[in-house]
PDB file of C-alpha atoms in Angstrom:
ATOM      1  CA  MET A  58     -69.064  77.687 -17.280  1.00  0.00           C
ATOM      2  CA  GLN A  59     -70.261  74.352 -16.032  1.00  0.00           C
ATOM      3  CA  ASP A  60     -72.983  73.843 -13.430  1.00  0.00           C
ATOM      4  CA  GLU A  61     -71.504  70.945 -11.504  1.00  0.00           C
ATOM      5  CA  SER A  62     -74.821  69.987  -9.892  1.00  0.00           C
ATOM      6  CA  LEU A  63     -76.508  69.362 -13.235  1.00  0.00           C
ATOM      7  CA  GLY A  64     -73.487  68.696 -15.433  1.00  0.00           C
ATOM      8  CA  LYS A  65     -74.803  71.313 -17.866  1.00  0.00           C
ATOM      9  CA  ASP A  66     -73.036  74.157 -19.631  1.00  0.00           C
ATOM     10  CA  THR A  67     -74.584  77.359 -18.238  1.00  0.00           C
ATOM     11  CA  GLY A  68     -73.120  79.515 -21.007  1.00  0.00           C
ATOM     12  CA  LEU A  69     -71.548  82.225 -18.836  1.00  0.00           C
ATOM     13  CA  VAL A  70     -69.251  84.574 -20.805  1.00  0.00           C
ATOM     14  CA  ILE A  71     -67.159  87.222 -19.045  1.00  0.00           C
ATOM     15  CA  MET A  72     -65.763  90.224 -20.927  1.00  0.00           C
ATOM     16  CA  VAL A  73     -63.472  92.903 -19.531  1.00  0.00           C
ATOM     17  CA  PRO A  74     -63.827  95.897 -21.882  1.00  0.00           C
ATOM     18  CA  PHE A  75     -60.433  97.304 -22.875  1.00  0.00           C
ATOM     19  CA  GLY A  76     -59.436 100.346 -20.850  1.00  0.00           C
ATOM     20  CA  THR A  77     -62.368 100.170 -18.435  1.00  0.00           C
ATOM     21  CA  PRO A  78     -62.617  99.193 -14.777  1.00  0.00           C
ATOM     22  CA  ALA A  79     -65.740  97.075 -15.308  1.00  0.00           C
ATOM     23  CA  GLU A  80     -66.645  93.519 -16.182  1.00  0.00           C
ATOM     24  CA  VAL A  81     -69.526  92.440 -18.388  1.00  0.00           C
ATOM     25  CA  TYR A  82     -71.221  89.085 -17.806  1.00  0.00           C
ATOM     26  CA  MET A  83     -73.327  87.484 -20.528  1.00  0.00           C
ATOM     27  CA  GLN A  84     -75.482  84.447 -19.924  1.00  0.00           C
ATOM     28  CA  PRO A  85     -78.816  82.863 -20.783  1.00  0.00           C
ATOM     29  CA  ALA A  86     -81.731  84.550 -18.992  1.00  0.00           C
ATOM     30  CA  GLY A  87     -82.516  81.277 -17.244  1.00  0.00           C
ATOM     31  CA  PRO A  88     -82.260  77.511 -17.480  1.00  0.00           C
ATOM     32  CA  ASP A  89     -83.266  76.204 -20.891  1.00  0.00           C
ATOM     33  CA  ARG A  90     -83.873  79.736 -22.225  1.00  0.00           C
ATOM     34  CA  ALA A  91     -82.430  80.981 -25.503  1.00  0.00           C
ATOM     35  CA  GLU A  92     -82.651  84.668 -24.507  1.00  0.00           C
ATOM     36  CA  TRP A  93     -79.332  86.106 -23.277  1.00  0.00           C
ATOM     37  CA  VAL A  94     -78.849  88.990 -20.829  1.00  0.00           C
ATOM     38  CA  ILE A  95     -75.910  91.234 -19.908  1.00  0.00           C
ATOM     39  CA  THR A  96     -74.874  92.220 -16.379  1.00  0.00           C
ATOM     40  CA  LEU A  97     -72.475  95.106 -15.734  1.00  0.00           C
ATOM     41  CA  THR A  98     -70.596  94.836 -12.463  1.00  0.00           C
ATOM     42  CA  GLY A  99     -71.260  97.438  -9.797  1.00  0.00           C
ATOM     43  CA  ARG A 100     -68.728  99.876  -8.440  1.00  0.00           C
ATOM     44  CA  ASP A 101     -68.125 101.022  -4.875  1.00  0.00           C
ATOM     45  CA  GLU A 102     -67.202 104.517  -5.986  1.00  0.00           C
ATOM     46  CA  ASP A 103     -68.080 106.999  -8.701  1.00  0.00           C
ATOM     47  CA  LEU A 104     -66.184 106.827 -11.974  1.00  0.00           C
ATOM     48  CA  THR A 105     -65.095 110.065 -13.646  1.00  0.00           C
ATOM     49  CA  VAL A 106     -63.900 109.806 -17.251  1.00  0.00           C
ATOM     50  CA  SER A 107     -63.148 112.070 -20.182  1.00  0.00           C
ATOM     51  CA  ALA A 108     -65.378 112.258 -23.236  1.00  0.00           C
ATOM     52  CA  GLN A 109     -62.866 110.133 -25.146  1.00  0.00           C
ATOM     53  CA  GLN A 110     -62.774 107.488 -22.414  1.00  0.00           C
ATOM     54  CA  LEU A 111     -66.568 107.362 -22.328  1.00  0.00           C
ATOM     55  CA  ALA A 112     -66.701 106.982 -26.111  1.00  0.00           C
ATOM     56  CA  GLY A 113     -64.223 104.106 -25.859  1.00  0.00           C
ATOM     57  CA  PHE A 114     -66.314 102.470 -23.145  1.00  0.00           C
ATOM     58  CA  ALA A 115     -69.458 102.892 -25.275  1.00  0.00           C
ATOM     59  CA  ALA A 116     -67.674 101.232 -28.208  1.00  0.00           C
ATOM     60  CA  GLU A 117     -66.638  98.303 -25.988  1.00  0.00           C
ATOM     61  CA  LEU A 118     -70.217  97.968 -24.729  1.00  0.00           C
ATOM     62  CA  ARG A 119     -71.377  97.847 -28.353  1.00  0.00           C
ATOM     63  CA  VAL A 120     -69.011  94.914 -28.917  1.00  0.00           C
ATOM     64  CA  ALA A 121     -70.495  93.210 -25.829  1.00  0.00           C
ATOM     65  CA  SER A 122     -74.009  93.869 -27.133  1.00  0.00           C
ATOM     66  CA  ASP A 123     -73.168  92.420 -30.546  1.00  0.00           C
ATOM     67  CA  LEU A 124     -71.574  89.346 -28.963  1.00  0.00           C
ATOM     68  CA  CYS A 125     -74.590  88.813 -26.701  1.00  0.00           C
ATOM     69  CA  ALA A 126     -76.965  89.098 -29.674  1.00  0.00           C
ATOM     70  CA  TYR A 127     -74.845  86.582 -31.599  1.00  0.00           C
ATOM     71  CA  LEU A 128     -74.870  84.127 -28.684  1.00  0.00           C
ATOM     72  CA  GLN A 129     -78.633  84.486 -28.385  1.00  0.00           C
ATOM     73  CA  PHE A 130     -79.049  83.861 -32.132  1.00  0.00           C
ATOM     74  CA  ARG A 131     -76.870  80.750 -31.897  1.00  0.00           C
ATOM     75  CA  SER A 132     -78.848  79.488 -28.895  1.00  0.00           C
ATOM     76  CA  ILE A 133     -82.122  79.897 -30.767  1.00  0.00           C
ATOM     77  CA  GLU A 134     -80.614  78.228 -33.829  1.00  0.00           C
ATOM     78  CA  TRP A 135     -79.354  75.313 -31.732  1.00  0.00           C
ATOM     79  CA  ASP A 136     -82.781  74.915 -30.082  1.00  0.00           C
ATOM     80  CA  ARG A 137     -84.472  74.763 -33.483  1.00  0.00           C
ATOM     81  CA  MET A 138     -81.965  72.268 -34.876  1.00  0.00           C
ATOM     82  CA  SER A 139     -82.207  70.035 -31.799  1.00  0.00           C
ATOM     83  CA  GLY A 140     -85.995  70.129 -31.769  1.00  0.00           C
ATOM     84  CA  MET A 141     -86.119  71.924 -28.406  1.00  0.00           C
ATOM     85  CA  GLY A 142     -87.480  75.228 -29.676  1.00  0.00           C
TER      86      GLY A 142
END
């Protein structure tokens, strides 16, 4: 995602876990930071699921976690290579 005011890539990644009514946003913790954070969207109502559905959601969240960790690693690597970190 681009920040038009600064012309910089903000790094926002949106994931919709398969079979779940939620969205997961991944982005750097702040400007010029290599640390990445995950935001789960809120819901207006309670969500009731079966054990199998919850296990599937947990597996999808694990994929999101792994992707976020990878993006953070790549950000740190890029900072080191560019002399910024």
